[in-house]
């Protein structure tokens, strides 16, 4: 993608934390899923699930347990990636570029934008050390 420098009215940098591993939240869902699973299995094993209503509740909570295990896996198995979002504003529209903080070429290109004569804004103070 190429944007003429003369058309750029501003550049903004932001840190995107959506791709970070959320360990605390993952451990919370692990505990919740474990409690639901053990509770359902114990209730069935002890013979407390007898009526159709009890079976429906056990199935309903079983779906919550399966969903909890799925969320736990999703939160704890993803890679821990820090992403920089670059918003390049022109008179017509705003272009969004994204790149990993681990990508040296992308970080160098962002640092060149900061050092250029273009008006830049950093929305996240943690990025200042990386972009200098």
PDB file of C-alpha atoms in Angstrom:
ATOM      1  CA  UNK A   1       0.000   0.000   0.000  1.00  0.00           C
ATOM      2  CA  UNK A   2       1.292   3.415  -0.899  1.00  0.00           C
ATOM      3  CA  UNK A   3       0.055   6.748   0.405  1.00  0.00           C
ATOM      4  CA  UNK A   4       1.639   9.963  -0.899  1.00  0.00           C
ATOM      5  CA  UNK A   5       3.257  11.899   1.954  1.00  0.00           C
ATOM      6  CA  UNK A   6       1.651  15.127   0.792  1.00  0.00           C
ATOM      7  CA  UNK A   7      -1.826  13.648   1.341  1.00  0.00           C
ATOM      8  CA  UNK A   8      -1.168  12.629   4.949  1.00  0.00           C
ATOM      9  CA  UNK A   9      -2.743  14.930   7.529  1.00  0.00           C
ATOM     10  CA  UNK A  10      -1.770  12.925  10.616  1.00  0.00           C
ATOM     11  CA  UNK A  11      -0.431   9.649  11.961  1.00  0.00           C
ATOM     12  CA  UNK A  12      -1.553   8.034  15.220  1.00  0.00           C
ATOM     13  CA  UNK A  13      -0.053   5.027  16.978  1.00  0.00           C
ATOM     14  CA  UNK A  14      -1.869   2.753  19.391  1.00  0.00           C
ATOM     15  CA  UNK A  15      -1.102  -0.540  21.117  1.00  0.00           C
ATOM     16  CA  UNK A  16      -3.574  -3.355  20.439  1.00  0.00           C
ATOM     17  CA  UNK A  17      -3.791  -5.810  23.339  1.00  0.00           C
ATOM     18  CA  UNK A  18      -6.479  -8.028  21.808  1.00  0.00           C
ATOM     19  CA  UNK A  19      -3.919 -10.676  20.894  1.00  0.00           C
ATOM     20  CA  UNK A  20      -2.293 -10.953  24.299  1.00  0.00           C
ATOM     21  CA  UNK A  21      -2.725 -14.140  26.274  1.00  0.00           C
ATOM     22  CA  UNK A  22      -5.207 -13.469  29.056  1.00  0.00           C
ATOM     23  CA  UNK A  23      -3.902 -15.871  31.697  1.00  0.00           C
ATOM     24  CA  UNK A  24      -5.994 -14.641  34.638  1.00  0.00           C
ATOM     25  CA  UNK A  25      -9.231 -14.843  32.657  1.00  0.00           C
ATOM     26  CA  UNK A  26      -8.222 -18.253  31.282  1.00  0.00           C
ATOM     27  CA  UNK A  27      -7.570 -19.584  34.794  1.00  0.00           C
ATOM     28  CA  UNK A  28     -10.948 -18.230  35.936  1.00  0.00           C
ATOM     29  CA  UNK A  29     -12.735 -20.118  33.152  1.00  0.00           C
ATOM     30  CA  UNK A  30     -10.640 -23.210  33.897  1.00  0.00           C
ATOM     31  CA  UNK A  31     -11.845 -23.170  37.501  1.00  0.00           C
ATOM     32  CA  UNK A  32     -15.449 -22.490  36.471  1.00  0.00           C
ATOM     33  CA  UNK A  33     -15.411 -25.292  33.895  1.00  0.00           C
ATOM     34  CA  UNK A  34     -13.848 -27.692  36.357  1.00  0.00           C
ATOM     35  CA  UNK A  35     -16.498 -26.921  39.005  1.00  0.00           C
ATOM     36  CA  UNK A  36     -19.330 -27.341  36.482  1.00  0.00           C
ATOM     37  CA  UNK A  37     -17.930 -30.594  35.105  1.00  0.00           C
ATOM     38  CA  UNK A  38     -17.241 -32.142  38.514  1.00  0.00           C
ATOM     39  CA  UNK A  39     -20.622 -30.974  39.824  1.00  0.00           C
ATOM     40  CA  UNK A  40     -22.530 -32.516  36.928  1.00  0.00           C
ATOM     41  CA  UNK A  41     -20.595 -35.783  37.014  1.00  0.00           C
ATOM     42  CA  UNK A  42     -20.984 -36.032  40.796  1.00  0.00           C
ATOM     43  CA  UNK A  43     -24.735 -35.360  40.606  1.00  0.00           C
ATOM     44  CA  UNK A  44     -25.199 -38.039  37.948  1.00  0.00           C
ATOM     45  CA  UNK A  45     -22.918 -40.523  39.720  1.00  0.00           C
ATOM     46  CA  UNK A  46     -24.679 -40.044  43.077  1.00  0.00           C
ATOM     47  CA  UNK A  47     -28.079 -40.578  41.456  1.00  0.00           C
ATOM     48  CA  UNK A  48     -29.426 -37.095  42.087  1.00  0.00           C
ATOM     49  CA  UNK A  49     -30.426 -36.634  38.447  1.00  0.00           C
ATOM     50  CA  UNK A  50     -33.693 -38.535  38.234  1.00  0.00           C
ATOM     51  CA  UNK A  51     -36.481 -36.478  36.675  1.00  0.00           C
ATOM     52  CA  UNK A  52     -36.703 -34.940  33.230  1.00  0.00           C
ATOM     53  CA  UNK A  53     -36.205 -31.508  34.778  1.00  0.00           C
ATOM     54  CA  UNK A  54     -33.016 -32.674  36.501  1.00  0.00           C
ATOM     55  CA  UNK A  55     -31.761 -34.139  33.212  1.00  0.00           C
ATOM     56  CA  UNK A  56     -32.557 -30.868  31.421  1.00  0.00           C
ATOM     57  CA  UNK A  57     -30.675 -28.845  34.050  1.00  0.00           C
ATOM     58  CA  UNK A  58     -27.708 -31.221  33.896  1.00  0.00           C
ATOM     59  CA  UNK A  59     -27.642 -30.932  30.094  1.00  0.00           C
ATOM     60  CA  UNK A  60     -27.956 -27.167  30.283  1.00  0.00           C
ATOM     61  CA  UNK A  61     -25.069 -26.860  32.751  1.00  0.00           C
ATOM     62  CA  UNK A  62     -23.143 -29.386  30.618  1.00  0.00           C
ATOM     63  CA  UNK A  63     -23.359 -26.963  27.701  1.00  0.00           C
ATOM     64  CA  UNK A  64     -21.951 -24.240  29.949  1.00  0.00           C
ATOM     65  CA  UNK A  65     -19.114 -26.567  30.934  1.00  0.00           C
ATOM     66  CA  UNK A  66     -18.284 -27.351  27.287  1.00  0.00           C
ATOM     67  CA  UNK A  67     -18.345 -23.638  26.465  1.00  0.00           C
ATOM     68  CA  UNK A  68     -16.130 -22.916  29.457  1.00  0.00           C
ATOM     69  CA  UNK A  69     -13.569 -25.508  28.349  1.00  0.00           C
ATOM     70  CA  UNK A  70     -13.600 -23.990  24.850  1.00  0.00           C
ATOM     71  CA  UNK A  71     -13.026 -20.465  26.197  1.00  0.00           C
ATOM     72  CA  UNK A  72     -10.288 -21.750  28.524  1.00  0.00           C
ATOM     73  CA  UNK A  73      -8.466 -23.377  25.626  1.00  0.00           C
ATOM     74  CA  UNK A  74      -8.818 -20.257  23.492  1.00  0.00           C
ATOM     75  CA  UNK A  75      -7.491 -17.933  26.188  1.00  0.00           C
ATOM     76  CA  UNK A  76      -4.562 -20.076  27.358  1.00  0.00           C
ATOM     77  CA  UNK A  77      -3.347 -21.521  24.062  1.00  0.00           C
ATOM     78  CA  UNK A  78      -2.964 -18.374  21.959  1.00  0.00           C
ATOM     79  CA  UNK A  79       0.397 -16.798  21.384  1.00  0.00           C
ATOM     80  CA  UNK A  80       1.324 -13.689  23.301  1.00  0.00           C
ATOM     81  CA  UNK A  81       1.578 -11.058  20.534  1.00  0.00           C
ATOM     82  CA  UNK A  82       1.768  -7.323  20.984  1.00  0.00           C
ATOM     83  CA  UNK A  83       0.436  -5.390  18.007  1.00  0.00           C
ATOM     84  CA  UNK A  84       0.895  -1.777  16.957  1.00  0.00           C
ATOM     85  CA  UNK A  85      -1.998  -0.135  15.124  1.00  0.00           C
ATOM     86  CA  UNK A  86      -1.029   2.789  12.889  1.00  0.00           C
ATOM     87  CA  UNK A  87      -3.800   5.142  11.761  1.00  0.00           C
ATOM     88  CA  UNK A  88      -2.736   7.222   8.764  1.00  0.00           C
ATOM     89  CA  UNK A  89      -5.263   9.965   8.128  1.00  0.00           C
ATOM     90  CA  UNK A  90      -5.667  11.647   4.752  1.00  0.00           C
ATOM     91  CA  UNK A  91      -8.288  14.142   3.670  1.00  0.00           C
ATOM     92  CA  UNK A  92     -10.319  11.330   2.094  1.00  0.00           C
ATOM     93  CA  UNK A  93     -10.157   8.605   4.773  1.00  0.00           C
ATOM     94  CA  UNK A  94      -8.146   6.864   7.466  1.00  0.00           C
ATOM     95  CA  UNK A  95      -5.902   3.921   6.612  1.00  0.00           C
ATOM     96  CA  UNK A  96      -5.130   1.380   9.336  1.00  0.00           C
ATOM     97  CA  UNK A  97      -1.905  -0.623   9.368  1.00  0.00           C
ATOM     98  CA  UNK A  98      -1.166  -3.315  11.928  1.00  0.00           C
ATOM     99  CA  UNK A  99       2.092  -5.015  12.751  1.00  0.00           C
ATOM    100  CA  UNK A 100       3.697  -6.965  15.548  1.00  0.00           C
ATOM    101  CA  UNK A 101       6.015  -5.326  18.018  1.00  0.00           C
ATOM    102  CA  UNK A 102       8.407  -8.240  17.405  1.00  0.00           C
ATOM    103  CA  UNK A 103       8.680  -7.335  13.688  1.00  0.00           C
ATOM    104  CA  UNK A 104      11.814  -5.172  13.573  1.00  0.00           C
ATOM    105  CA  UNK A 105      11.136  -3.818  10.057  1.00  0.00           C
ATOM    106  CA  UNK A 106       7.645  -2.643  11.010  1.00  0.00           C
ATOM    107  CA  UNK A 107       8.880  -0.992  14.208  1.00  0.00           C
ATOM    108  CA  UNK A 108      11.687   0.729  12.272  1.00  0.00           C
ATOM    109  CA  UNK A 109       9.174   2.019   9.716  1.00  0.00           C
ATOM    110  CA  UNK A 110       7.011   3.361  12.554  1.00  0.00           C
ATOM    111  CA  UNK A 111      10.052   5.041  14.104  1.00  0.00           C
ATOM    112  CA  UNK A 112      10.774   6.713  10.751  1.00  0.00           C
ATOM    113  CA  UNK A 113       7.216   8.042  10.719  1.00  0.00           C
ATOM    114  CA  UNK A 114       7.721   9.453  14.215  1.00  0.00           C
ATOM    115  CA  UNK A 115      10.978  11.132  13.141  1.00  0.00           C
ATOM    116  CA  UNK A 116       9.435  12.578   9.969  1.00  0.00           C
ATOM    117  CA  UNK A 117       7.812  15.983   9.607  1.00  0.00           C
ATOM    118  CA  UNK A 118       4.333  14.432   9.688  1.00  0.00           C
ATOM    119  CA  UNK A 119       2.193  15.266  12.716  1.00  0.00           C
ATOM    120  CA  UNK A 120       2.172  12.114  14.851  1.00  0.00           C
ATOM    121  CA  UNK A 121       0.278  11.196  17.994  1.00  0.00           C
ATOM    122  CA  UNK A 122       1.065   8.300  20.283  1.00  0.00           C
ATOM    123  CA  UNK A 123      -2.054   7.045  22.085  1.00  0.00           C
ATOM    124  CA  UNK A 124      -0.116   4.620  24.284  1.00  0.00           C
ATOM    125  CA  UNK A 125       2.820   5.719  26.457  1.00  0.00           C
ATOM    126  CA  UNK A 126       4.295   2.180  26.469  1.00  0.00           C
ATOM    127  CA  UNK A 127       5.047   2.522  22.744  1.00  0.00           C
ATOM    128  CA  UNK A 128       7.269   5.588  23.167  1.00  0.00           C
ATOM    129  CA  UNK A 129      10.289   3.549  24.212  1.00  0.00           C
ATOM    130  CA  UNK A 130       9.769   1.111  21.332  1.00  0.00           C
ATOM    131  CA  UNK A 131       9.325   3.745  18.648  1.00  0.00           C
ATOM    132  CA  UNK A 132      12.262   5.950  19.608  1.00  0.00           C
TER     133      UNK A 132
END
